[in-house]
Tab-separated table of C-alpha atoms in Angstrom:
chain	number	residue	atom	x	y	z
A	1	LEU	CA	-11.979	9.745	-3.558
A	2	GLN	CA	-12.498	6.656	-3.659
A	3	LEU	CA	-9.731	4.120	-3.438
A	4	VAL	CA	-9.975	0.507	-5.199
A	5	GLU	CA	-6.792	-2.290	-4.903
A	6	SER	CA	-6.336	-5.121	-7.130
A	7	GLY	CA	-3.730	-7.503	-7.890
A	8	GLY	CA	-3.801	-9.603	-5.023
A	9	GLY	CA	-3.495	-13.616	-5.239
A	10	LEU	CA	-1.816	-16.856	-4.224
A	11	VAL	CA	1.661	-16.604	-4.764
A	12	GLN	CA	4.734	-19.319	-3.630
A	13	PRO	CA	7.271	-18.218	-0.882
A	14	GLY	CA	9.668	-16.283	-3.443
A	15	GLY	CA	7.388	-15.245	-5.898
A	16	SER	CA	6.337	-11.701	-6.484
A	17	LEU	CA	2.794	-9.432	-7.103
A	18	ARG	CA	2.024	-6.133	-8.106
A	19	LEU	CA	-0.839	-4.323	-6.215
A	20	SER	CA	-2.541	-1.638	-7.842
A	21	CYS	CA	-4.469	1.172	-5.742
A	22	ALA	CA	-6.816	3.218	-8.294
A	23	ALA	CA	-8.267	6.208	-7.497
A	24	SER	CA	-11.694	8.097	-8.870
A	25	GLY	CA	-13.183	10.763	-7.618
A	26	THR	CA	-10.259	13.257	-6.886
A	27	ALA	CA	-6.454	13.064	-8.397
A	28	VAL	CA	-4.724	10.594	-6.371
A	29	ASP	CA	-1.357	12.697	-6.892
A	30	TYR	CA	-2.865	15.427	-4.349
A	31	TYR	CA	-2.501	13.058	-1.530
A	32	ALA	CA	0.019	10.817	0.186
A	33	ILE	CA	-0.818	7.306	-0.244
A	34	GLY	CA	-0.030	4.520	2.192
A	35	TRP	CA	-0.298	0.550	1.966
A	36	PHE	CA	-1.164	-1.414	4.904
A	37	HIS	CA	-1.197	-5.017	5.745
A	38	GLN	CA	-3.490	-6.802	8.104
A	39	ALA	CA	-2.417	-10.426	8.807
A	40	PRO	CA	-4.899	-12.784	9.961
A	41	GLY	CA	-5.556	-12.237	13.852
A	42	LYS	CA	-3.381	-9.125	13.822
A	43	GLU	CA	-3.766	-5.331	13.812
A	44	ARG	CA	-3.368	-3.711	10.235
A	45	GLU	CA	-0.084	-2.029	10.050
A	46	GLY	CA	1.818	0.161	7.622
A	47	VAL	CA	4.143	-1.235	4.871
A	48	SER	CA	4.729	1.803	2.888
A	49	CYS	CA	4.019	5.082	1.632
A	50	ILE	CA	4.634	7.590	-0.881
A	51	SER	CA	4.225	11.159	-0.420
A	52	ARG	CA	2.712	13.695	-2.399
A	53	GLY	CA	5.161	15.048	-5.095
A	54	ASP	CA	6.616	11.116	-4.926
A	55	ARG	CA	9.430	12.150	-2.463
A	56	PRO	CA	9.615	10.938	0.125
A	57	THR	CA	8.784	7.428	-0.002
A	58	TYR	CA	8.869	5.055	3.475
A	59	TYR	CA	8.811	1.517	4.177
A	60	ALA	CA	8.526	-0.864	7.075
A	61	ASP	CA	11.911	-2.656	7.801
A	62	SER	CA	10.106	-5.835	7.278
A	63	VAL	CA	9.595	-5.062	3.481
A	64	LYS	CA	12.558	-2.731	2.820
A	65	GLY	CA	14.274	-4.260	-0.223
A	66	ARG	CA	11.636	-6.369	-1.134
A	67	PHE	CA	8.621	-3.735	-1.932
A	68	THR	CA	8.565	-0.762	-4.029
A	69	ILE	CA	5.920	1.751	-4.149
A	70	SER	CA	5.474	4.192	-6.991
A	71	ARG	CA	2.812	6.149	-8.517
A	72	ASP	CA	1.812	6.667	-12.113
A	73	ALA	CA	0.062	9.506	-14.191
A	74	GLU	CA	-3.149	7.898	-14.417
A	75	ASN	CA	-4.363	8.023	-10.835
A	76	THR	CA	-2.872	4.807	-9.624
A	77	VAL	CA	-0.528	3.799	-6.740
A	78	TYR	CA	1.544	0.430	-6.980
A	79	LEU	CA	2.985	-1.595	-4.509
A	80	GLU	CA	5.370	-3.990	-6.349
A	81	MET	CA	6.051	-6.971	-3.752
A	82	ASN	CA	8.941	-9.605	-4.404
A	83	SER	CA	11.019	-12.245	-2.476
A	84	LEU	CA	7.435	-12.799	-0.831
A	85	LYS	CA	7.210	-14.933	2.214
A	86	PRO	CA	4.505	-16.616	4.117
A	87	GLN	CA	4.369	-13.671	6.847
A	88	ASP	CA	3.680	-11.284	4.000
A	89	THR	CA	0.118	-13.061	3.750
A	90	GLY	CA	-2.745	-11.015	4.699
A	91	VAL	CA	-5.222	-8.583	3.218
A	92	TYR	CA	-3.363	-5.308	1.986
A	93	TYR	CA	-5.230	-1.843	1.839
A	94	CYS	CA	-4.672	1.033	0.158
A	95	ALA	CA	-5.299	4.670	2.007
A	96	ALA	CA	-5.087	8.531	1.507
A	97	SER	CA	-3.906	11.163	3.871
A	98	GLY	CA	-3.333	14.713	3.313
A	99	TYR	CA	0.108	15.809	1.701
A	100	VAL	CA	2.227	13.734	3.867
A	101	CYS	CA	2.715	10.405	4.959
A	102	ARG	CA	1.657	9.593	8.621
A	103	LYS	CA	2.241	6.848	11.129
A	104	ALA	CA	-1.315	7.014	12.476
A	105	LEU	CA	-3.824	5.156	10.572
A	106	ASN	CA	-6.314	7.571	12.103
A	107	GLU	CA	-4.690	9.902	9.829
A	108	TYR	CA	-5.866	8.255	6.609
A	109	HIS	CA	-9.339	9.544	5.612
A	110	TYR	CA	-9.850	7.495	2.719
A	111	TRP	CA	-9.563	3.387	2.390
A	112	GLY	CA	-10.090	0.746	0.001
A	113	GLN	CA	-11.843	-2.393	0.539
A	114	GLY	CA	-8.425	-4.429	0.451
A	115	THR	CA	-7.050	-6.954	-1.367
A	116	GLN	CA	-6.075	-10.554	-0.268
A	117	VAL	CA	-2.360	-12.022	-0.500
A	118	THR	CA	-1.804	-15.355	0.243
A	119	VAL	CA	1.958	-16.603	-0.151
A	120	SER	CA	1.887	-20.411	0.284
A	121	SER	CA	3.613	-23.620	-1.433
């Protein structure tokens, strides 16, 4: 399974972005897919996750009500990011983990290369 993120960029506070995680090699709907955020100088942390079968989904408290994770029929998982804040700045990674979402990063065995999101005026 190979994962490739895209959709990052520079956006003003309050703006929106949609990140994509495109899979190849294996159907992405076999896996739980998580999105992770690594802010400058900080550890990577989980943002959201969608389980195999698309239920349940999970969100970090910091993004609840602002971010939405979804999966389409064409092997892509999305992270819709609204009301962006400067603290959302960083590199966003998607990763695959078995059938269910996991908290531990080492439970995710396939990772993309990341896409940079910068929220600044």
